[in-house]
């Protein structure tokens, strides 16, 4: 193994390196690798840049750092590290001591199980279509049909687990589902079903009818789907309280609780953007 020779300490000099010093090398390397890399690698780079541009240019949804949420640093949750957004969701649920949770979009049931596992006093209701045959008769526009409807294993993750008795599966098209039994009682509503503008709008309108007096709504995939991004930025300008996006996640949320420091102004947005420059 090669050893790097150490020069005499007396010959050392201070060398200060700033971002502009490394900029030419970064640009040259990015250009070279973009030309040589497979198409999917270039697409991933462009997607990351586009996500940051959307985040920076959001007209009404405010950007915050996770640390801007009061008390979140004291929360401990357990779950797979590869799925950090659901862990943040569970952290919010634990911070708010949520007892009633409604989820749009069960899929395998990973998030429903994770919520029930980390919030042992909570009851989770999770809604999805009744079966793959319902896809053809969906009331509004479905997205990602090839990914989410090829294999039908709704609720497989929590079935026969210790948490299963606190998870209630309900079935139907969320655009026509009767939400009246859940009106005004949900401490947390998680919107993660179809990602089209029309379904997100419909699901969000239903979410507000279910929200308790101190309730919170969390949307997944805010940064990744144009329908969600567009609708939430339209909605945010019409609400009594802000919608926040947590930088470093796909999540956006609205809460009737005062969770974010400085939410009355734009100081939170400034801290978040400063945080991006430190990453």
PDB file of C-alpha atoms in Angstrom:
ATOM      1  CA  UNK A   1       0.000   0.000   0.000  1.00  0.00           C
ATOM      2  CA  UNK A   2       1.422   3.373  -0.976  1.00  0.00           C
ATOM      3  CA  UNK A   3       2.161   5.879   1.740  1.00  0.00           C
ATOM      4  CA  UNK A   4       1.905   9.606   1.184  1.00  0.00           C
ATOM      5  CA  UNK A   5       5.102  11.341   2.222  1.00  0.00           C
ATOM      6  CA  UNK A   6       4.611  14.060   4.812  1.00  0.00           C
ATOM      7  CA  UNK A   7       6.379  17.325   4.278  1.00  0.00           C
ATOM      8  CA  UNK A   8       8.018  19.178   7.097  1.00  0.00           C
ATOM      9  CA  UNK A   9       5.510  21.119   9.162  1.00  0.00           C
ATOM     10  CA  UNK A  10       7.547  24.254   8.681  1.00  0.00           C
ATOM     11  CA  UNK A  11       6.935  24.106   4.922  1.00  0.00           C
ATOM     12  CA  UNK A  12       3.152  23.888   5.274  1.00  0.00           C
ATOM     13  CA  UNK A  13       1.200  26.919   4.145  1.00  0.00           C
ATOM     14  CA  UNK A  14      -2.458  27.809   4.553  1.00  0.00           C
ATOM     15  CA  UNK A  15      -4.474  27.201   1.419  1.00  0.00           C
ATOM     16  CA  UNK A  16      -7.989  28.527   1.378  1.00  0.00           C
ATOM     17  CA  UNK A  17     -10.380  26.887  -1.070  1.00  0.00           C
ATOM     18  CA  UNK A  18     -13.711  28.489  -1.930  1.00  0.00           C
ATOM     19  CA  UNK A  19     -16.550  27.212  -4.080  1.00  0.00           C
ATOM     20  CA  UNK A  20     -15.451  29.330  -7.034  1.00  0.00           C
ATOM     21  CA  UNK A  21     -12.052  27.570  -6.935  1.00  0.00           C
ATOM     22  CA  UNK A  22     -13.640  24.184  -7.557  1.00  0.00           C
ATOM     23  CA  UNK A  23     -16.349  25.426  -9.936  1.00  0.00           C
ATOM     24  CA  UNK A  24     -14.416  24.882 -13.212  1.00  0.00           C
ATOM     25  CA  UNK A  25     -13.519  21.317 -12.247  1.00  0.00           C
ATOM     26  CA  UNK A  26     -17.083  20.539 -11.213  1.00  0.00           C
ATOM     27  CA  UNK A  27     -18.505  21.886 -14.476  1.00  0.00           C
ATOM     28  CA  UNK A  28     -15.885  20.058 -16.543  1.00  0.00           C
ATOM     29  CA  UNK A  29     -16.500  16.811 -14.673  1.00  0.00           C
ATOM     30  CA  UNK A  30     -20.274  17.117 -14.930  1.00  0.00           C
ATOM     31  CA  UNK A  31     -20.045  17.808 -18.668  1.00  0.00           C
ATOM     32  CA  UNK A  32     -17.658  14.928 -19.273  1.00  0.00           C
ATOM     33  CA  UNK A  33     -19.696  12.430 -17.277  1.00  0.00           C
ATOM     34  CA  UNK A  34     -22.994  13.594 -18.743  1.00  0.00           C
ATOM     35  CA  UNK A  35     -21.695  12.859 -22.216  1.00  0.00           C
ATOM     36  CA  UNK A  36     -20.268   9.484 -21.201  1.00  0.00           C
ATOM     37  CA  UNK A  37     -23.005   8.356 -18.816  1.00  0.00           C
ATOM     38  CA  UNK A  38     -25.992   6.226 -19.811  1.00  0.00           C
ATOM     39  CA  UNK A  39     -29.217   8.050 -20.560  1.00  0.00           C
ATOM     40  CA  UNK A  40     -30.858   7.119 -17.232  1.00  0.00           C
ATOM     41  CA  UNK A  41     -27.945   8.700 -15.324  1.00  0.00           C
ATOM     42  CA  UNK A  42     -28.331  11.968 -17.233  1.00  0.00           C
ATOM     43  CA  UNK A  43     -32.079  11.853 -16.643  1.00  0.00           C
ATOM     44  CA  UNK A  44     -31.537  11.437 -12.895  1.00  0.00           C
ATOM     45  CA  UNK A  45     -29.254  14.488 -12.829  1.00  0.00           C
ATOM     46  CA  UNK A  46     -31.735  16.618 -14.752  1.00  0.00           C
ATOM     47  CA  UNK A  47     -34.560  15.412 -12.508  1.00  0.00           C
ATOM     48  CA  UNK A  48     -32.620  16.459  -9.393  1.00  0.00           C
ATOM     49  CA  UNK A  49     -31.948  19.904 -10.857  1.00  0.00           C
ATOM     50  CA  UNK A  50     -35.612  20.284 -11.833  1.00  0.00           C
ATOM     51  CA  UNK A  51     -36.762  19.334  -8.319  1.00  0.00           C
ATOM     52  CA  UNK A  52     -34.506  21.991  -6.785  1.00  0.00           C
ATOM     53  CA  UNK A  53     -35.737  24.612  -9.259  1.00  0.00           C
ATOM     54  CA  UNK A  54     -39.362  23.804  -8.404  1.00  0.00           C
ATOM     55  CA  UNK A  55     -38.597  23.973  -4.708  1.00  0.00           C
ATOM     56  CA  UNK A  56     -36.792  27.309  -5.060  1.00  0.00           C
ATOM     57  CA  UNK A  57     -39.437  28.783  -7.354  1.00  0.00           C
ATOM     58  CA  UNK A  58     -42.564  27.639  -5.501  1.00  0.00           C
ATOM     59  CA  UNK A  59     -44.931  30.633  -5.489  1.00  0.00           C
ATOM     60  CA  UNK A  60     -46.890  29.874  -2.315  1.00  0.00           C
ATOM     61  CA  UNK A  61     -45.675  26.737  -0.522  1.00  0.00           C
ATOM     62  CA  UNK A  62     -43.009  27.729   2.011  1.00  0.00           C
ATOM     63  CA  UNK A  63     -39.721  25.856   2.362  1.00  0.00           C
ATOM     64  CA  UNK A  64     -38.493  24.929   5.823  1.00  0.00           C
ATOM     65  CA  UNK A  65     -35.790  22.755   7.307  1.00  0.00           C
ATOM     66  CA  UNK A  66     -36.895  19.810   9.423  1.00  0.00           C
ATOM     67  CA  UNK A  67     -35.203  21.505  12.390  1.00  0.00           C
ATOM     68  CA  UNK A  68     -37.606  24.470  12.032  1.00  0.00           C
ATOM     69  CA  UNK A  69     -40.364  22.249  13.457  1.00  0.00           C
ATOM     70  CA  UNK A  70     -40.479  22.835  17.217  1.00  0.00           C
ATOM     71  CA  UNK A  71     -39.677  19.723  19.214  1.00  0.00           C
ATOM     72  CA  UNK A  72     -38.896  17.419  16.291  1.00  0.00           C
ATOM     73  CA  UNK A  73     -35.306  16.959  17.484  1.00  0.00           C
ATOM     74  CA  UNK A  74     -36.549  15.141  20.583  1.00  0.00           C
ATOM     75  CA  UNK A  75     -38.631  12.603  18.630  1.00  0.00           C
ATOM     76  CA  UNK A  76     -37.397   9.030  18.153  1.00  0.00           C
ATOM     77  CA  UNK A  77     -38.943   6.676  15.605  1.00  0.00           C
ATOM     78  CA  UNK A  78     -38.048   3.250  14.289  1.00  0.00           C
ATOM     79  CA  UNK A  79     -38.110   2.003  10.713  1.00  0.00           C
ATOM     80  CA  UNK A  80     -36.191   1.301   7.488  1.00  0.00           C
ATOM     81  CA  UNK A  81     -33.542   3.929   6.736  1.00  0.00           C
ATOM     82  CA  UNK A  82     -34.148   3.585   2.991  1.00  0.00           C
ATOM     83  CA  UNK A  83     -37.588   5.177   3.442  1.00  0.00           C
ATOM     84  CA  UNK A  84     -36.774   8.365   5.320  1.00  0.00           C
ATOM     85  CA  UNK A  85     -39.906  10.320   4.312  1.00  0.00           C
ATOM     86  CA  UNK A  86     -42.243   7.894   6.126  1.00  0.00           C
ATOM     87  CA  UNK A  87     -39.943   8.181   9.142  1.00  0.00           C
ATOM     88  CA  UNK A  88     -40.365  11.964   9.081  1.00  0.00           C
ATOM     89  CA  UNK A  89     -44.132  11.439   8.767  1.00  0.00           C
ATOM     90  CA  UNK A  90     -44.044   9.188  11.835  1.00  0.00           C
ATOM     91  CA  UNK A  91     -41.967  11.794  13.638  1.00  0.00           C
ATOM     92  CA  UNK A  92     -44.649  14.415  12.996  1.00  0.00           C
ATOM     93  CA  UNK A  93     -47.330  12.002  14.159  1.00  0.00           C
ATOM     94  CA  UNK A  94     -45.408  11.261  17.346  1.00  0.00           C
ATOM     95  CA  UNK A  95     -44.693  14.941  17.991  1.00  0.00           C
ATOM     96  CA  UNK A  96     -48.402  15.723  17.663  1.00  0.00           C
ATOM     97  CA  UNK A  97     -49.440  12.627  19.645  1.00  0.00           C
ATOM     98  CA  UNK A  98     -51.914  11.705  16.918  1.00  0.00           C
ATOM     99  CA  UNK A  99     -54.592   9.193  17.950  1.00  0.00           C
ATOM    100  CA  UNK A 100     -56.596   8.996  14.701  1.00  0.00           C
ATOM    101  CA  UNK A 101     -54.932   8.766  11.290  1.00  0.00           C
ATOM    102  CA  UNK A 102     -56.390   8.441   7.800  1.00  0.00           C
ATOM    103  CA  UNK A 103     -54.230   7.391   4.853  1.00  0.00           C
ATOM    104  CA  UNK A 104     -55.116   7.778   1.168  1.00  0.00           C
ATOM    105  CA  UNK A 105     -53.348   4.986  -0.719  1.00  0.00           C
ATOM    106  CA  UNK A 106     -52.646   1.750   1.164  1.00  0.00           C
ATOM    107  CA  UNK A 107     -50.476  -0.043  -1.401  1.00  0.00           C
ATOM    108  CA  UNK A 108     -48.536  -2.779   0.483  1.00  0.00           C
ATOM    109  CA  UNK A 109     -49.334  -1.113   3.800  1.00  0.00           C
ATOM    110  CA  UNK A 110     -45.757  -0.183   4.686  1.00  0.00           C
ATOM    111  CA  UNK A 111     -46.615   3.335   5.827  1.00  0.00           C
ATOM    112  CA  UNK A 112     -49.775   2.283   7.664  1.00  0.00           C
ATOM    113  CA  UNK A 113     -47.769  -0.320   9.572  1.00  0.00           C
ATOM    114  CA  UNK A 114     -44.954   2.152  10.285  1.00  0.00           C
ATOM    115  CA  UNK A 115     -47.406   4.690  11.706  1.00  0.00           C
ATOM    116  CA  UNK A 116     -49.126   2.092  13.881  1.00  0.00           C
ATOM    117  CA  UNK A 117     -45.769   0.721  15.022  1.00  0.00           C
ATOM    118  CA  UNK A 118     -44.386   4.107  16.080  1.00  0.00           C
ATOM    119  CA  UNK A 119     -47.649   5.492  17.481  1.00  0.00           C
ATOM    120  CA  UNK A 120     -48.886   2.695  19.743  1.00  0.00           C
ATOM    121  CA  UNK A 121     -51.990   4.629  20.857  1.00  0.00           C
ATOM    122  CA  UNK A 122     -53.102   5.540  17.335  1.00  0.00           C
ATOM    123  CA  UNK A 123     -55.729   3.941  15.136  1.00  0.00           C
ATOM    124  CA  UNK A 124     -54.957   4.030  11.430  1.00  0.00           C
ATOM    125  CA  UNK A 125     -57.568   3.948   8.653  1.00  0.00           C
ATOM    126  CA  UNK A 126     -56.196   3.302   5.187  1.00  0.00           C
ATOM    127  CA  UNK A 127     -58.131   3.600   1.920  1.00  0.00           C
ATOM    128  CA  UNK A 128     -57.448   2.025  -1.461  1.00  0.00           C
ATOM    129  CA  UNK A 129     -59.351   0.678  -4.446  1.00  0.00           C
ATOM    130  CA  UNK A 130     -61.177  -2.594  -3.869  1.00  0.00           C
ATOM    131  CA  UNK A 131     -59.152  -4.495  -6.464  1.00  0.00           C
ATOM    132  CA  UNK A 132     -57.306  -4.268  -9.783  1.00  0.00           C
ATOM    133  CA  UNK A 133     -60.594  -4.412 -11.671  1.00  0.00           C
ATOM    134  CA  UNK A 134     -61.531  -1.035 -10.147  1.00  0.00           C
ATOM    135  CA  UNK A 135     -58.698   0.655 -12.012  1.00  0.00           C
ATOM    136  CA  UNK A 136     -60.670   0.675 -15.263  1.00  0.00           C
ATOM    137  CA  UNK A 137     -63.654   2.408 -13.671  1.00  0.00           C
ATOM    138  CA  UNK A 138     -61.774   5.027 -11.640  1.00  0.00           C
ATOM    139  CA  UNK A 139     -63.699   8.275 -11.405  1.00  0.00           C
ATOM    140  CA  UNK A 140     -60.687  10.527 -12.077  1.00  0.00           C
ATOM    141  CA  UNK A 141     -57.196  10.245 -13.561  1.00  0.00           C
ATOM    142  CA  UNK A 142     -54.946   7.556 -12.086  1.00  0.00           C
ATOM    143  CA  UNK A 143     -51.153   7.761 -12.263  1.00  0.00           C
ATOM    144  CA  UNK A 144     -48.413   5.102 -12.159  1.00  0.00           C
ATOM    145  CA  UNK A 145     -50.773   2.293 -13.101  1.00  0.00           C
ATOM    146  CA  UNK A 146     -47.934   0.077 -14.331  1.00  0.00           C
ATOM    147  CA  UNK A 147     -46.080   0.431 -11.041  1.00  0.00           C
ATOM    148  CA  UNK A 148     -48.865   0.201  -8.479  1.00  0.00           C
ATOM    149  CA  UNK A 149     -51.488  -2.021 -10.079  1.00  0.00           C
ATOM    150  CA  UNK A 150     -49.501  -4.872 -11.626  1.00  0.00           C
ATOM    151  CA  UNK A 151     -49.253  -6.747  -8.308  1.00  0.00           C
ATOM    152  CA  UNK A 152     -52.201  -6.456  -5.931  1.00  0.00           C
ATOM    153  CA  UNK A 153     -50.916  -6.909  -2.377  1.00  0.00           C
ATOM    154  CA  UNK A 154     -52.802  -4.206  -0.472  1.00  0.00           C
ATOM    155  CA  UNK A 155     -52.124  -4.449   3.260  1.00  0.00           C
ATOM    156  CA  UNK A 156     -49.653  -7.350   3.010  1.00  0.00           C
ATOM    157  CA  UNK A 157     -47.106  -5.583   5.242  1.00  0.00           C
ATOM    158  CA  UNK A 158     -49.291  -5.291   8.321  1.00  0.00           C
ATOM    159  CA  UNK A 159     -51.345  -8.453   7.921  1.00  0.00           C
ATOM    160  CA  UNK A 160     -50.846 -10.826  10.890  1.00  0.00           C
ATOM    161  CA  UNK A 161     -48.636  -8.327  12.733  1.00  0.00           C
ATOM    162  CA  UNK A 162     -49.053  -7.033  16.282  1.00  0.00           C
ATOM    163  CA  UNK A 163     -50.158  -3.685  14.837  1.00  0.00           C
ATOM    164  CA  UNK A 164     -52.874  -5.134  12.585  1.00  0.00           C
ATOM    165  CA  UNK A 165     -55.662  -4.761  15.157  1.00  0.00           C
ATOM    166  CA  UNK A 166     -55.154  -0.976  15.105  1.00  0.00           C
ATOM    167  CA  UNK A 167     -55.190  -0.699  11.310  1.00  0.00           C
ATOM    168  CA  UNK A 168     -58.538  -0.628   9.518  1.00  0.00           C
ATOM    169  CA  UNK A 169     -58.592  -1.148   5.764  1.00  0.00           C
ATOM    170  CA  UNK A 170     -61.398   0.552   3.868  1.00  0.00           C
ATOM    171  CA  UNK A 171     -62.024   0.184   0.157  1.00  0.00           C
ATOM    172  CA  UNK A 172     -63.399   2.384  -2.574  1.00  0.00           C
ATOM    173  CA  UNK A 173     -62.648   5.143  -5.033  1.00  0.00           C
ATOM    174  CA  UNK A 174     -61.647   8.183  -2.991  1.00  0.00           C
ATOM    175  CA  UNK A 175     -63.480  10.455  -5.451  1.00  0.00           C
ATOM    176  CA  UNK A 176     -66.832   8.846  -4.540  1.00  0.00           C
ATOM    177  CA  UNK A 177     -66.101   7.380  -1.089  1.00  0.00           C
ATOM    178  CA  UNK A 178     -68.357   8.387   1.827  1.00  0.00           C
ATOM    179  CA  UNK A 179     -66.082  10.147   4.327  1.00  0.00           C
ATOM    180  CA  UNK A 180     -68.892  11.301   6.628  1.00  0.00           C
ATOM    181  CA  UNK A 181     -68.174   8.689   9.361  1.00  0.00           C
ATOM    182  CA  UNK A 182     -64.722  10.255   9.777  1.00  0.00           C
ATOM    183  CA  UNK A 183     -65.769  13.906   9.697  1.00  0.00           C
ATOM    184  CA  UNK A 184     -63.870  16.200  12.043  1.00  0.00           C
ATOM    185  CA  UNK A 185     -62.022  13.485  13.979  1.00  0.00           C
ATOM    186  CA  UNK A 186     -58.697  12.834  12.217  1.00  0.00           C
ATOM    187  CA  UNK A 187     -55.556  14.156  13.892  1.00  0.00           C
ATOM    188  CA  UNK A 188     -53.443  13.271  10.865  1.00  0.00           C
ATOM    189  CA  UNK A 189     -54.418  12.739   7.225  1.00  0.00           C
ATOM    190  CA  UNK A 190     -51.778  11.408   4.840  1.00  0.00           C
ATOM    191  CA  UNK A 191     -52.412  11.905   1.119  1.00  0.00           C
ATOM    192  CA  UNK A 192     -50.438   9.409  -0.975  1.00  0.00           C
ATOM    193  CA  UNK A 193     -52.776   7.864  -3.550  1.00  0.00           C
ATOM    194  CA  UNK A 194     -53.026   8.852  -7.215  1.00  0.00           C
ATOM    195  CA  UNK A 195     -50.668  11.718  -7.995  1.00  0.00           C
ATOM    196  CA  UNK A 196     -52.817  13.438 -10.622  1.00  0.00           C
ATOM    197  CA  UNK A 197     -54.022  16.998 -10.069  1.00  0.00           C
ATOM    198  CA  UNK A 198     -57.672  15.915 -10.073  1.00  0.00           C
ATOM    199  CA  UNK A 199     -57.281  13.153  -7.489  1.00  0.00           C
ATOM    200  CA  UNK A 200     -55.010  15.187  -5.214  1.00  0.00           C
ATOM    201  CA  UNK A 201     -57.561  17.999  -5.242  1.00  0.00           C
ATOM    202  CA  UNK A 202     -60.408  15.574  -4.504  1.00  0.00           C
ATOM    203  CA  UNK A 203     -58.458  13.776  -1.763  1.00  0.00           C
ATOM    204  CA  UNK A 204     -57.384  17.054  -0.177  1.00  0.00           C
ATOM    205  CA  UNK A 205     -60.937  18.386  -0.100  1.00  0.00           C
ATOM    206  CA  UNK A 206     -61.989  15.169   1.637  1.00  0.00           C
ATOM    207  CA  UNK A 207     -59.024  15.451   4.010  1.00  0.00           C
ATOM    208  CA  UNK A 208     -60.168  18.858   5.234  1.00  0.00           C
ATOM    209  CA  UNK A 209     -63.632  17.493   6.032  1.00  0.00           C
ATOM    210  CA  UNK A 210     -62.042  14.816   8.223  1.00  0.00           C
ATOM    211  CA  UNK A 211     -59.538  17.061   9.988  1.00  0.00           C
ATOM    212  CA  UNK A 212     -59.882  17.551  13.736  1.00  0.00           C
ATOM    213  CA  UNK A 213     -59.635  20.978  15.357  1.00  0.00           C
ATOM    214  CA  UNK A 214     -55.881  20.481  15.858  1.00  0.00           C
ATOM    215  CA  UNK A 215     -55.319  18.246  12.840  1.00  0.00           C
ATOM    216  CA  UNK A 216     -52.542  18.053  10.262  1.00  0.00           C
ATOM    217  CA  UNK A 217     -52.513  17.037   6.587  1.00  0.00           C
ATOM    218  CA  UNK A 218     -49.337  15.656   5.003  1.00  0.00           C
ATOM    219  CA  UNK A 219     -48.899  15.195   1.255  1.00  0.00           C
ATOM    220  CA  UNK A 220     -46.273  12.880  -0.185  1.00  0.00           C
ATOM    221  CA  UNK A 221     -44.472  13.457  -3.507  1.00  0.00           C
ATOM    222  CA  UNK A 222     -44.956  17.234  -3.530  1.00  0.00           C
ATOM    223  CA  UNK A 223     -41.612  17.736  -5.272  1.00  0.00           C
ATOM    224  CA  UNK A 224     -41.954  14.844  -7.716  1.00  0.00           C
ATOM    225  CA  UNK A 225     -45.346  15.174  -9.459  1.00  0.00           C
ATOM    226  CA  UNK A 226     -46.489  18.306 -11.317  1.00  0.00           C
ATOM    227  CA  UNK A 227     -50.138  17.756 -10.394  1.00  0.00           C
ATOM    228  CA  UNK A 228     -49.391  17.785  -6.661  1.00  0.00           C
ATOM    229  CA  UNK A 229     -46.964  20.700  -6.923  1.00  0.00           C
ATOM    230  CA  UNK A 230     -49.390  22.778  -8.968  1.00  0.00           C
ATOM    231  CA  UNK A 231     -52.436  22.098  -6.807  1.00  0.00           C
ATOM    232  CA  UNK A 232     -50.713  22.723  -3.467  1.00  0.00           C
ATOM    233  CA  UNK A 233     -49.266  26.029  -4.618  1.00  0.00           C
ATOM    234  CA  UNK A 234     -52.729  27.090  -5.775  1.00  0.00           C
ATOM    235  CA  UNK A 235     -54.329  25.898  -2.547  1.00  0.00           C
ATOM    236  CA  UNK A 236     -51.751  27.517  -0.268  1.00  0.00           C
ATOM    237  CA  UNK A 237     -52.762  31.023  -1.297  1.00  0.00           C
ATOM    238  CA  UNK A 238     -56.373  30.364  -0.269  1.00  0.00           C
ATOM    239  CA  UNK A 239     -55.811  28.793   3.163  1.00  0.00           C
ATOM    240  CA  UNK A 240     -55.884  30.365   6.601  1.00  0.00           C
ATOM    241  CA  UNK A 241     -52.503  28.850   7.485  1.00  0.00           C
ATOM    242  CA  UNK A 242     -49.388  28.080   5.408  1.00  0.00           C
ATOM    243  CA  UNK A 243     -48.469  24.902   3.589  1.00  0.00           C
ATOM    244  CA  UNK A 244     -44.848  24.019   4.307  1.00  0.00           C
ATOM    245  CA  UNK A 245     -42.454  21.831   2.360  1.00  0.00           C
ATOM    246  CA  UNK A 246     -39.751  20.081   4.396  1.00  0.00           C
ATOM    247  CA  UNK A 247     -36.501  20.478   2.464  1.00  0.00           C
ATOM    248  CA  UNK A 248     -34.733  17.171   1.891  1.00  0.00           C
ATOM    249  CA  UNK A 249     -38.006  15.243   1.728  1.00  0.00           C
ATOM    250  CA  UNK A 250     -40.923  14.821  -0.671  1.00  0.00           C
ATOM    251  CA  UNK A 251     -43.348  15.978   2.027  1.00  0.00           C
ATOM    252  CA  UNK A 252     -45.526  19.057   2.368  1.00  0.00           C
ATOM    253  CA  UNK A 253     -47.899  19.708   5.264  1.00  0.00           C
ATOM    254  CA  UNK A 254     -50.642  21.946   6.610  1.00  0.00           C
ATOM    255  CA  UNK A 255     -51.342  22.029  10.337  1.00  0.00           C
ATOM    256  CA  UNK A 256     -53.831  23.681  12.641  1.00  0.00           C
ATOM    257  CA  UNK A 257     -51.118  23.501  15.287  1.00  0.00           C
ATOM    258  CA  UNK A 258     -48.307  26.065  15.499  1.00  0.00           C
ATOM    259  CA  UNK A 259     -45.392  23.821  14.572  1.00  0.00           C
ATOM    260  CA  UNK A 260     -42.970  26.027  12.687  1.00  0.00           C
ATOM    261  CA  UNK A 261     -40.854  28.813  14.136  1.00  0.00           C
ATOM    262  CA  UNK A 262     -41.441  32.144  12.438  1.00  0.00           C
ATOM    263  CA  UNK A 263     -44.301  30.875  10.292  1.00  0.00           C
ATOM    264  CA  UNK A 264     -45.977  34.281  10.196  1.00  0.00           C
ATOM    265  CA  UNK A 265     -43.162  35.633   7.970  1.00  0.00           C
ATOM    266  CA  UNK A 266     -40.694  34.315   5.471  1.00  0.00           C
ATOM    267  CA  UNK A 267     -37.784  33.737   7.844  1.00  0.00           C
ATOM    268  CA  UNK A 268     -38.394  29.997   7.675  1.00  0.00           C
ATOM    269  CA  UNK A 269     -38.028  30.079   3.898  1.00  0.00           C
ATOM    270  CA  UNK A 270     -34.752  31.962   4.212  1.00  0.00           C
ATOM    271  CA  UNK A 271     -33.336  29.413   6.666  1.00  0.00           C
ATOM    272  CA  UNK A 272     -34.326  26.572   4.372  1.00  0.00           C
ATOM    273  CA  UNK A 273     -32.660  28.146   1.358  1.00  0.00           C
ATOM    274  CA  UNK A 274     -29.535  28.843   3.406  1.00  0.00           C
ATOM    275  CA  UNK A 275     -29.610  25.185   4.401  1.00  0.00           C
ATOM    276  CA  UNK A 276     -29.623  24.173   0.737  1.00  0.00           C
ATOM    277  CA  UNK A 277     -26.402  26.110   0.196  1.00  0.00           C
ATOM    278  CA  UNK A 278     -24.774  24.235   3.093  1.00  0.00           C
ATOM    279  CA  UNK A 279     -25.700  20.769   1.758  1.00  0.00           C
TER     280      UNK A 279
END
